Amino acid sequence: MRQRLPRSIWTTFPVESLLRPCRPIAMRSSRFFLSTLKEAPSDAEIVSHQLMLRAGMIKRLAGGIYTWMPVGLRVVRKVEKIVREEMDRAGAIELSMPAVQPAELWQESGRWEKYGPELLRCKDRHQRDFVIGPTHEEVITDVVRREVKSYRQLPLHFYQVQVKFRDEIRPRFGIMRGREFVMKDGYSFHCSFEDLQREYRNMFDTYTRIFTRLGLKFRAVAADTGSIGGTGSHEFHVLADSGEDALAYCPDSSFAANVELAEALAPPGIRSAASAILQKVATPGRTRCEDVAALLDVPLTQTVKAIAIVVDRPLTGSGEFVLILLRGDHNLNEIKAQKVVGEFRFARDEEIVTALGCQPGYIGPVGVGSLRVVADRSVAAMSDFVCGANEADFHLTGVNFGRDVEEPAVVADLRNVVAGDPSPDGKGRLELCRGIEVGHIFQLRTKYAEALKCSFLDESGRSRTMEMGCYGIGVTRIVGAAIEQGHDERGIIFPAAIAPFEVCIVPMGYAKSEAVRDAADALYCELTRAGIDVLLDDRNERPGVMFAEMELIGVPHRVVVGERGLAQGKLEYRGRVDTEPQMLPVAALGRFLKERLCSG
RNA sequence: CGGGGAAUAGCUCAGCCUGGUAGAGCACUGCGUUCGGGACGCAGGGGCCGGAGGUUCGAAUCCUCUUUCCCCGACCA
């Protein structure tokens, strides 16, 4: 008689095992994958990049393109989780759009031409053009224009957490300015500008909640809208000295803005009358204002630097040579200047010689004839100043507008604000700090809706263009920014909310001592059951190795299980930033950790 | 894309100037000793010296080209 086969696999499959709760958050080092480095690869420049490589969070595959290794991915997932929870709470709806997008949409919005080489383009087998999405305004607007016809369906806010690709000119700082990165991008659609502004405030609050929950020190600042366009815009910056952005804020008021945007007010009062006579003085080899001021023993604020630019006129094919004047201690703000003179580039040395008959370093506004001179507000208020003489190795002193040189054709805000400048809201003085941009919210208005004809029928049956907002969070960048903000000589100090593990158990002699093994296993089970994200280091490594690695990857809470403590019924607890460990009764440790974790 | 630097073992680097059998530390494998702060000893494995051409009896080393990476400028989450 032939043996009977089971009717189906289900009859033998222990179905009840599926009903047991799955606890993927529990980890044993022996089954996990850690790969730490004592020395950082030499190409890592900033501390977060070095530590991410040393901690084995990321591995470089190509320039600006990284594999997220298990330790790193856990951090990314925790950031994503908080972002999703808060976006959902704020009423946004998650969807997921394709990374590969047809060129037609981008041609329709006009960005196929405008976006430039940062947009990665490719062709399919039929030679049709595609892009690897750097952002998703086109796709979401296409979705909404097909789906939404009535004011009754609005407002809507869709978001996704998705991989983006931007072919950055210069990827650097590891994951912070990668080419491939994870971003939360959300897009809202509204019947009216007022409703867009309501959602914009909603997102401002939501972002504030997100970055607070992430445990980061951050600041929201008014921002330039850049290439995405639109009107209102705020950036959220993680504060860090290594940040690429300079921020201006007023400690006495709510004013905060990216330095790109922060207005430098005109100096108060009227210009003093000329009191010095015009003199030409020899300043051999002194090409910088600092050197000239030192040589002549005048304050730097009494000097004027001239910056030669060329405003290209594509229609005529020629460029207009323009001189920009700034006070010696001020720096040009190119965004502001561009708003005043239009698209420009810095003049080449030979162009300067042709226009002024003088090498750069000694150029100035005196005797330049019909050349257009654009002065910063603070320059326009100066008298008896020092500037280049348009003759190599000479400067002029006692220069005055109206007497020695024509009043500038244009006076405008052209410079970066500096610490101590009056706040544009008139409520105090500005301070500067640096930040890493991790979030950006925009009121796009109708820019894309118009281009892509995304309209709806209002109450009166009239067709109207939708108002749009867009809201981005650099998920992977947040990981780098958090490390930039939290680290010491031993490694990463993650906020508990995004640490790869909340607690690590480090047993002393796990293989040898039964007492240690039992106590460590028991604690591991208890914490796991309590839903705590715990790593048990059961590798039986030397203690120094385990301590060093757990500190390097930034586990915020550590419990050491050793025979010494167990003999007294105690375990050792130490927070990542604590200076001293503390001994706690075995029975009390679970509750102690739960309370610690709840309080953040 | 412009300007600077670099490429030798998984990582950090020496060797190159002055051509002559490819090295160290960390990491890895085995054994032993260690075991509360990245241990020690012994024995191993691992490199077409980024690639291609050239000069030379002989090239990691000199020359040319090329690729890649890093740093400084214009972009952005």
XYZ file of C-alpha atoms (C1' of nucleotides) in Angstrom:
677
model
C 0.000 0.000 0.000
C 1.306 3.390 -0.999
C 1.943 5.912 1.647
C -0.601 8.675 1.736
C 0.585 12.168 0.973
C -0.782 14.998 3.058
C -3.760 16.679 1.411
C -2.056 20.014 1.324
C 0.893 21.646 2.867
C -1.468 23.510 5.129
C -2.312 20.385 7.064
C 1.254 20.133 8.214
C 2.082 23.787 8.514
C 1.979 24.991 12.115
C -0.461 27.779 11.454
C -0.539 28.790 15.059
C 3.091 29.929 14.695
C 1.829 32.710 12.443
C -0.349 33.988 15.209
C 2.481 34.490 17.617
C 3.602 38.104 17.661
C 6.606 38.741 15.496
C 9.298 40.828 17.138
C 11.745 41.854 14.479
C 13.057 44.618 16.681
C 14.938 42.141 18.843
C 18.471 41.436 17.783
C 21.440 39.404 18.811
C 24.809 40.625 17.571
C 25.801 37.121 16.565
C 22.947 37.049 14.055
C 23.081 40.683 13.035
C 25.595 42.338 10.750
C 28.033 44.811 12.217
C 31.078 45.972 10.285
C 32.933 48.729 12.020
C 36.221 50.355 11.172
C 38.849 51.728 13.500
C 40.078 54.170 10.913
C 37.914 56.248 8.628
C 38.503 56.025 4.876
C 40.576 58.991 3.806
C 38.063 60.389 1.347
C 35.546 61.169 4.084
C 35.792 64.841 4.887
C 33.172 65.682 7.490
C 32.635 63.923 10.782
C 29.212 62.489 9.964
C 30.514 60.887 6.790
C 33.524 59.443 8.611
C 31.395 58.088 11.420
C 28.806 56.603 9.082
C 31.554 54.750 7.265
C 33.266 53.701 10.481
C 29.986 52.536 11.989
C 29.269 50.486 8.869
C 26.037 52.367 8.159
C 26.759 53.009 4.509
C 29.025 51.700 1.762
C 29.897 53.739 -1.274
C 28.986 52.206 -4.619
C 29.740 55.208 -6.864
C 30.076 58.952 -6.426
C 27.155 60.116 -4.302
C 25.545 56.664 -4.412
C 25.528 54.497 -1.292
C 24.277 51.169 -0.048
C 22.461 51.475 3.251
C 23.868 48.717 5.418
C 21.663 47.190 8.128
C 22.699 49.531 10.946
C 22.174 52.588 8.758
C 18.920 51.378 7.307
C 17.461 50.958 10.778
C 18.085 54.654 11.378
C 16.533 55.614 8.045
C 13.458 53.523 8.821
C 13.009 55.224 12.177
C 13.174 58.644 10.573
C 10.665 57.536 7.947
C 8.335 56.185 10.599
C 8.166 59.475 12.465
C 7.731 61.401 9.232
C 4.870 59.131 8.132
C 3.122 59.277 11.490
C 3.151 63.050 11.528
C 2.190 63.426 7.878
C -0.711 61.050 8.381
C -1.724 62.907 11.506
C -1.643 66.172 9.560
C -4.136 64.775 7.073
C -1.816 64.027 4.164
C -2.351 60.805 2.204
C 0.503 58.529 1.219
C 0.958 57.225 -2.301
C 4.000 56.202 -4.316
C 4.982 57.565 -7.698
C 7.410 56.113 -10.238
C 11.083 56.987 -10.153
C 11.223 56.690 -13.949
C 9.102 59.272 -15.683
C 8.343 60.007 -19.337
C 10.002 63.085 -20.823
C 6.696 64.388 -22.192
C 5.551 65.518 -18.756
C 8.758 67.412 -18.214
C 8.508 68.984 -21.637
C 4.975 70.032 -20.806
C 6.038 71.781 -17.610
C 9.023 73.329 -19.357
C 11.521 71.776 -16.986
C 12.942 69.379 -19.610
C 14.862 72.448 -20.829
C 15.120 74.414 -17.572
C 16.280 71.777 -15.139
C 19.678 71.327 -16.749
C 22.225 68.545 -16.372
C 21.153 67.771 -12.832
C 18.211 65.949 -14.396
C 19.302 62.435 -15.254
C 17.866 61.561 -18.637
C 17.825 58.207 -20.333
C 16.189 56.382 -23.209
C 14.264 53.161 -23.297
C 14.691 50.461 -25.964
C 12.420 52.390 -28.312
C 14.611 55.479 -27.963
C 11.897 57.255 -25.997
C 13.182 59.828 -23.523
C 12.766 59.323 -19.808
C 14.044 60.975 -16.654
C 14.960 59.515 -13.288
C 12.807 61.663 -11.065
C 14.592 64.349 -9.047
C 11.192 65.508 -7.750
C 7.579 64.781 -8.572
C 5.608 67.964 -9.246
C 4.890 66.876 -12.809
C 3.710 63.386 -11.967
C 1.498 64.396 -9.063
C -0.017 67.257 -11.032
C -0.744 64.824 -13.834
C -2.417 62.465 -11.386
C -4.534 65.217 -9.884
C -5.583 66.796 -13.167
C -6.888 63.404 -14.315
C -8.568 62.494 -11.037
C -9.883 65.726 -9.625
C -12.593 67.697 -11.379
C -14.567 69.367 -8.619
C -13.982 71.804 -5.789
C -15.715 69.177 -3.670
C -12.668 66.902 -3.965
C -10.351 69.602 -2.654
C -8.221 70.204 -0.724
C -5.922 67.231 -1.202
C -2.481 66.521 0.086
C -0.548 63.549 -1.275
C 2.873 62.534 -0.077
C 5.395 59.772 -0.634
C 8.676 58.607 0.840
C 10.751 57.729 -2.141
C 14.167 57.544 -3.741
C 15.136 60.557 -5.790
C 18.011 61.012 -8.177
C 19.730 64.322 -8.800
C 22.887 64.311 -10.850
C 24.661 66.741 -8.537
C 27.620 68.595 -9.964
C 29.637 67.724 -6.934
C 28.296 65.053 -4.644
C 30.044 65.259 -1.287
C 29.799 64.701 2.418
C 28.624 61.132 1.891
C 24.903 60.840 2.248
C 24.433 64.562 2.922
C 24.775 65.579 -0.673
C 24.342 62.314 -2.459
C 22.969 61.896 -5.935
C 20.540 59.181 -4.918
C 18.686 59.950 -1.719
C 15.412 59.343 0.065
C 13.012 62.213 0.324
C 9.550 62.684 1.706
C 7.812 64.867 -0.827
C 4.273 66.080 -0.398
C 2.066 68.110 -2.723
C -1.159 69.850 -1.766
C -3.931 71.124 -4.047
C -6.415 73.821 -3.184
C -9.358 75.824 -4.438
C -7.979 79.084 -3.139
C -4.801 80.807 -2.063
C -6.281 81.160 1.422
C -6.663 77.416 1.714
C -3.119 76.890 0.447
C -1.905 79.249 3.160
C -3.852 77.276 5.763
C -2.185 74.036 4.656
C 1.180 75.783 4.518
C 0.808 76.710 8.181
C -0.348 73.186 8.900
C 2.847 71.865 7.309
C 4.966 74.418 9.121
C 3.563 73.048 12.385
C 3.877 69.453 11.211
C 7.526 69.903 10.256
C 8.171 71.533 13.589
C 6.655 68.481 15.291
C 8.655 66.075 13.114
C 12.025 67.659 13.803
C 11.189 67.992 17.470
C 10.299 64.302 17.675
C 13.483 63.414 15.814
C 15.366 65.007 18.688
C 17.199 67.563 16.569
C 18.174 71.143 17.268
C 16.675 72.991 14.332
C 15.390 76.319 13.131
C 12.822 77.309 10.538
C 13.947 80.207 8.372
C 12.453 82.248 5.564
C 14.008 81.141 2.306
C 14.563 81.947 -1.300
C 12.267 79.951 -3.529
C 15.003 78.921 -5.938
C 14.285 77.042 -9.128
C 11.108 75.364 -7.937
C 9.500 78.764 -7.996
C 6.479 80.054 -6.162
C 6.115 82.623 -3.446
C 6.174 81.821 0.271
C 8.881 79.462 1.419
C 10.540 78.291 4.597
C 13.512 76.033 5.109
C 14.058 73.852 8.145
C 17.691 73.632 9.139
C 19.452 71.349 11.547
C 21.911 73.582 13.351
C 25.513 72.477 12.841
C 28.759 74.343 12.307
C 29.523 72.190 9.287
C 26.255 73.213 7.600
C 26.449 74.509 4.073
C 23.942 77.298 4.698
C 24.414 80.468 6.677
C 21.360 81.535 8.659
C 20.506 84.885 10.139
C 18.234 85.163 13.127
C 17.247 87.714 15.696
C 17.454 86.566 19.328
C 14.966 89.271 20.334
C 12.261 88.463 17.824
C 10.961 85.660 15.645
C 12.933 86.786 12.617
C 14.986 84.043 10.974
C 16.043 83.779 7.348
C 18.576 82.149 5.136
C 21.408 84.618 4.575
C 20.621 84.294 0.872
C 17.394 86.098 1.605
C 17.930 88.125 4.797
C 17.635 91.799 3.995
C 20.444 94.158 4.891
C 18.835 97.452 5.790
C 20.242 100.780 4.708
C 22.325 102.406 7.442
C 20.299 104.903 9.445
C 20.778 108.656 9.007
C 22.091 110.579 6.059
C 25.522 110.464 4.491
C 28.111 112.683 6.193
C 29.494 115.545 4.172
C 32.853 115.145 2.467
C 35.670 116.240 4.742
C 38.786 114.727 3.213
C 40.496 115.558 -0.018
C 40.895 113.037 -2.808
C 44.362 111.531 -2.796
C 46.084 108.795 -4.741
C 48.246 106.600 -2.533
C 50.651 103.813 -3.390
C 49.511 100.418 -2.198
C 51.918 98.036 -3.905
C 50.804 94.451 -3.854
C 47.762 95.200 -1.696
C 44.907 93.741 -3.714
C 42.541 92.960 -0.877
C 40.623 95.502 1.148
C 41.997 93.987 4.366
C 45.577 94.604 3.210
C 44.855 98.140 2.027
C 43.080 99.022 5.266
C 45.993 97.662 7.289
C 48.561 99.535 5.215
C 46.718 102.858 5.387
C 45.649 102.261 8.983
C 41.979 102.910 8.287
C 39.074 100.725 9.421
C 37.976 98.077 6.943
C 34.542 99.688 7.043
C 36.040 102.757 5.370
C 37.049 100.811 2.266
C 35.028 99.971 -0.802
C 35.584 96.970 -3.014
C 34.520 96.845 -6.620
C 33.398 93.558 -8.139
C 33.356 93.352 -11.909
C 30.574 91.318 -13.429
C 29.228 90.748 -16.898
C 25.515 90.661 -17.507
C 25.080 88.538 -20.598
C 22.540 89.729 -23.095
C 21.722 86.646 -25.142
C 19.671 88.665 -27.637
C 22.527 90.902 -28.713
C 25.156 88.277 -28.049
C 27.215 90.755 -26.063
C 27.638 91.293 -22.364
C 27.336 94.452 -20.324
C 30.233 95.131 -17.977
C 28.956 96.259 -14.579
C 30.774 97.342 -11.430
C 29.287 96.319 -8.091
C 30.397 98.272 -5.016
C 30.461 96.765 -1.567
C 31.907 97.927 1.712
C 35.264 96.247 2.362
C 33.967 94.100 5.195
C 30.881 92.919 3.299
C 30.375 90.015 0.916
C 28.375 89.903 -2.271
C 25.053 88.089 -2.152
C 24.775 86.692 -5.649
C 21.069 85.952 -5.386
C 20.275 89.513 -4.419
C 22.558 90.857 -7.137
C 20.894 88.671 -9.709
C 17.517 90.087 -8.783
C 18.886 93.586 -9.397
C 20.985 93.188 -12.554
C 19.702 89.912 -13.995
C 21.671 86.766 -14.799
C 25.359 87.552 -14.520
C 28.802 86.031 -14.266
C 32.038 87.311 -12.802
C 34.212 89.141 -15.318
C 37.369 87.420 -16.472
C 40.665 89.102 -15.738
C 41.230 90.058 -19.381
C 37.749 91.602 -19.563
C 38.569 93.740 -16.539
C 41.797 94.907 -18.135
C 39.955 95.759 -21.351
C 37.189 97.671 -19.595
C 39.216 99.500 -16.957
C 42.797 99.331 -18.160
C 43.812 97.869 -14.850
C 44.455 94.507 -13.264
C 41.892 93.288 -10.733
C 42.816 94.224 -7.196
C 43.029 97.945 -7.835
C 39.757 98.652 -9.609
C 37.258 101.237 -8.417
C 34.374 103.443 -9.520
C 36.319 106.671 -10.088
C 36.696 107.688 -13.711
C 34.958 104.711 -15.236
C 32.937 106.896 -17.611
C 29.693 105.384 -18.768
C 30.088 102.008 -17.074
C 27.100 101.070 -14.987
C 27.896 101.190 -11.274
C 25.607 99.408 -8.818
C 26.205 100.161 -5.151
C 25.145 98.422 -2.008
C 23.072 100.488 0.388
C 25.866 100.761 2.903
C 28.303 102.002 0.252
C 25.857 104.684 -0.822
C 25.930 106.014 2.736
C 29.727 106.303 2.862
C 31.898 109.372 2.542
C 35.651 109.879 2.502
C 36.150 106.233 1.560
C 39.057 104.255 0.130
C 38.821 102.421 -3.180
C 40.932 101.197 -6.075
C 42.439 103.830 -8.379
C 42.110 101.773 -11.579
C 45.888 101.807 -11.697
C 48.040 98.901 -10.568
C 49.517 99.357 -7.068
C 47.445 102.472 -6.283
C 44.304 103.222 -4.312
C 42.368 106.435 -3.710
C 41.506 107.874 -0.316
C 38.991 110.554 0.629
C 36.654 109.530 -2.180
C 33.157 111.002 -2.138
C 30.059 110.473 -4.233
C 28.815 113.556 -6.062
C 32.263 115.149 -5.874
C 34.864 112.626 -7.086
C 32.597 110.044 -8.561
C 29.054 110.099 -9.874
C 26.253 108.936 -7.633
C 25.776 105.236 -8.367
C 23.193 104.431 -11.022
C 21.505 101.914 -8.765
C 21.543 101.548 -4.990
C 20.264 98.228 -3.705
C 20.656 95.534 -1.085
C 23.460 93.443 -2.570
C 25.331 92.022 0.377
C 25.082 89.213 2.877
C 24.005 90.353 6.289
C 26.656 90.117 8.984
C 26.320 89.547 12.704
C 25.261 92.755 14.412
C 23.242 94.087 11.481
C 19.830 95.410 12.491
C 17.062 92.847 12.144
C 14.808 93.633 9.171
C 11.816 93.572 11.499
C 13.355 96.409 13.468
C 13.386 94.504 16.728
C 17.029 93.977 17.500
C 20.262 92.796 15.964
C 21.002 89.755 13.844
C 23.129 86.805 14.786
C 24.463 84.202 12.380
C 24.666 80.449 12.602
C 25.085 77.571 10.181
C 22.586 74.938 9.242
C 21.937 71.849 7.174
C 18.767 72.119 5.149
C 16.590 69.105 5.935
C 13.165 70.435 5.059
C 11.656 72.973 2.718
C 8.076 74.091 2.296
C 6.812 76.145 -0.643
C 3.694 77.855 -1.755
C 3.945 76.970 -5.419
C 0.714 78.771 -6.246
C -0.316 77.951 -9.828
C 3.092 77.534 -11.455
C 2.730 73.842 -12.285
C -1.058 73.696 -12.284
C -1.063 76.302 -15.027
C 1.633 74.674 -17.121
C -0.043 71.289 -16.865
C -3.587 72.625 -17.012
C -4.635 71.267 -13.659
C -8.000 72.846 -13.058
C -11.285 72.228 -11.284
C -14.870 73.464 -11.442
C -15.810 75.835 -8.631
C -19.206 76.272 -6.976
C -20.439 78.348 -9.855
C -19.274 75.822 -12.430
C -16.378 77.960 -13.586
C -13.072 76.319 -14.442
C -10.226 77.523 -12.226
C -6.571 76.640 -11.830
C -5.617 74.863 -8.622
C -3.350 76.417 -6.026
C -0.467 74.126 -5.079
C 1.940 73.727 -2.218
C 4.911 71.405 -1.984
C 6.766 70.147 1.063
C 10.013 68.190 1.183
C 12.021 66.452 3.877
C 15.459 64.997 3.161
C 15.065 61.707 5.001
C 18.544 60.345 4.383
C 20.120 63.727 4.874
C 18.542 63.867 8.329
C 20.626 60.845 9.305
C 23.832 62.678 8.409
C 22.634 65.892 10.001
C 21.761 64.112 13.249
C 25.294 62.705 13.414
C 26.793 66.061 12.554
C 24.925 67.422 15.543
C 25.471 64.474 17.874
C 28.898 62.877 18.153
C 31.959 62.734 20.357
C 35.418 61.202 20.167
C 33.943 57.742 20.648
C 31.427 57.939 17.864
C 27.824 58.754 17.150
C 25.380 60.070 19.750
C 21.972 59.438 18.207
C 18.793 60.850 19.654
C 16.983 57.817 21.105
C 14.148 58.268 18.606
C 16.346 57.368 15.642
C 19.183 55.317 17.144
C 19.673 51.972 15.388
C 18.916 50.319 18.734
C 17.493 51.883 21.843
C 19.311 49.646 24.302
C 22.288 47.335 24.085
C 23.038 44.548 26.531
C 26.738 43.890 26.894
C 27.456 40.703 28.826
C 30.880 40.092 30.370
C 31.724 36.502 29.466
C 28.495 35.415 27.803
C 29.942 32.071 26.746
C 31.666 31.283 30.018
C 29.359 32.339 32.778
C 25.988 30.695 33.048
C 24.815 33.344 35.487
C 25.726 36.127 33.081
C 24.135 34.317 30.156
C 20.913 33.667 32.036
C 20.658 37.227 33.293
C 21.438 38.724 29.878
C 18.951 36.455 28.122
C 16.280 37.189 30.704
C 16.728 40.926 30.367
C 16.766 40.614 26.592
C 13.434 38.780 26.684
C 11.914 41.230 29.112
C 12.893 44.304 27.133
C 11.896 42.715 23.849
C 8.475 41.827 25.247
C 8.117 45.426 26.370
C 8.592 46.489 22.752
C 12.014 47.984 23.311
C 14.447 47.932 20.446
C 17.307 45.992 22.001
C 20.573 44.522 20.778
C 22.123 41.731 22.808
C 25.847 41.555 22.142
C 26.262 37.801 22.493
C 29.401 37.565 20.348
C 31.637 36.938 23.324
C 33.998 39.619 22.113
C 36.400 41.277 24.491
C 34.587 43.915 26.558
C 36.551 46.796 25.070
C 35.536 45.789 21.579
C 31.852 45.598 22.488
C 31.880 48.909 24.353
C 33.672 50.643 21.527
C 31.343 49.329 18.835
C 28.131 50.082 20.707
C 29.349 53.615 21.361
C 30.484 54.039 17.776
C 27.080 53.139 16.314
C 25.378 55.412 18.796
C 23.255 53.158 21.003
C 21.922 55.565 23.644
C 21.455 53.124 26.547
C 23.782 50.353 27.665
C 23.361 47.620 30.229
C 26.436 45.660 31.280
C 25.774 42.214 32.716
C 28.721 40.974 34.744
C 29.303 38.425 37.470
C 30.588 41.141 39.731
C 27.300 43.021 39.718
C 25.139 39.912 39.636
C 26.730 38.753 42.885
C 25.018 41.762 44.459
C 21.875 41.315 42.399
C 22.719 44.345 40.285
C 23.251 45.363 36.669
C 25.163 48.319 35.394
C 23.406 50.995 33.376
C 25.114 53.755 31.480
C 23.649 56.299 29.089
C 25.710 57.137 26.012
C 26.456 60.644 27.308
C 26.689 59.799 31.015
C 30.032 60.291 32.698
C 29.452 57.584 35.299
C 27.638 54.256 35.214
C 25.075 53.391 37.869
C 24.309 50.055 39.490
C 20.649 49.083 39.560
C 18.855 46.057 41.029
C 18.175 43.430 38.365
C 14.451 43.584 38.973
C 14.281 47.356 38.625
C 16.097 47.674 35.340
C 13.196 46.955 32.995
C 11.035 49.675 34.476
C 13.990 52.056 34.660
C 14.690 51.684 30.919
C 11.042 51.968 29.957
C 10.810 55.241 31.826
C 14.027 56.499 30.269
C 12.796 55.701 26.797
C 9.399 57.268 27.326
C 10.943 60.493 28.508
C 13.039 60.516 25.352
C 32.765 72.521 -16.132
C 37.137 75.581 -14.279
C 41.279 75.400 -10.505
C 44.261 72.042 -6.974
C 45.549 66.985 -5.135
C 45.413 61.607 -5.161
C 45.107 56.328 -6.980
C 49.952 50.438 -3.988
C 46.075 44.287 0.391
C 39.113 45.151 2.845
C 40.925 50.056 5.825
C 45.162 53.656 7.043
C 49.632 54.382 4.656
C 55.249 53.550 3.348
C 58.138 52.387 -1.087
C 58.671 56.379 -6.319
C 63.104 61.559 -5.983
C 68.003 57.869 -7.362
C 64.268 51.811 -12.163
C 66.679 45.735 -10.084
C 62.219 39.605 -6.691
C 55.880 44.404 -3.314
C 56.109 46.284 2.543
C 54.024 47.835 7.696
C 49.818 48.547 11.094
C 44.641 47.416 11.469
C 41.118 43.743 9.498
C 40.810 38.269 8.016
C 42.081 32.439 8.971
C 44.325 28.675 12.514
C 46.515 27.561 17.365
C 47.737 29.228 22.204
C 47.639 32.831 26.214
C 44.283 36.620 27.633
C 39.069 38.568 28.980
C 35.375 45.427 32.519
C 37.591 49.793 27.487
C 39.113 48.467 20.070
C 44.753 42.589 23.868
C 49.370 39.512 23.000
C 52.445 35.525 20.756
C 53.258 32.084 16.793
C 51.748 30.466 11.984
C 48.988 31.747 7.573
C 45.816 33.758 3.353
C 45.308 38.127 0.463
C 47.975 43.005 -4.291
C 48.784 42.498 -12.894
C 50.907 48.754 -7.621
C 43.469 52.174 -11.275
C 43.712 51.120 -16.923
C 46.271 51.534 -21.821
C 50.509 52.736 -24.465
C 55.718 54.099 -24.485
C 61.226 54.457 -22.781
C 64.447 50.402 -20.875
C 67.907 44.256 -20.626
C 64.431 45.367 -16.635
C 58.938 49.961 -14.601
C 54.850 50.498 -8.572
C 59.073 53.902 -9.660
C 60.493 57.704 -15.750
C 57.136 59.716 -20.090
C 52.160 60.122 -22.689
C 47.078 59.240 -22.754
C 42.829 57.618 -20.095
C 39.488 56.354 -15.992
C 38.072 57.064 -11.058
C 38.143 59.524 -6.425
C 38.920 63.771 -3.113
C 39.306 69.210 -2.116
C 37.945 74.747 -3.597
C 33.824 77.546 -6.833
C 28.198 77.747 -9.570
C 23.102 73.663 -7.487
C 19.810 71.812 -3.604
C 16.250 67.816 0.432
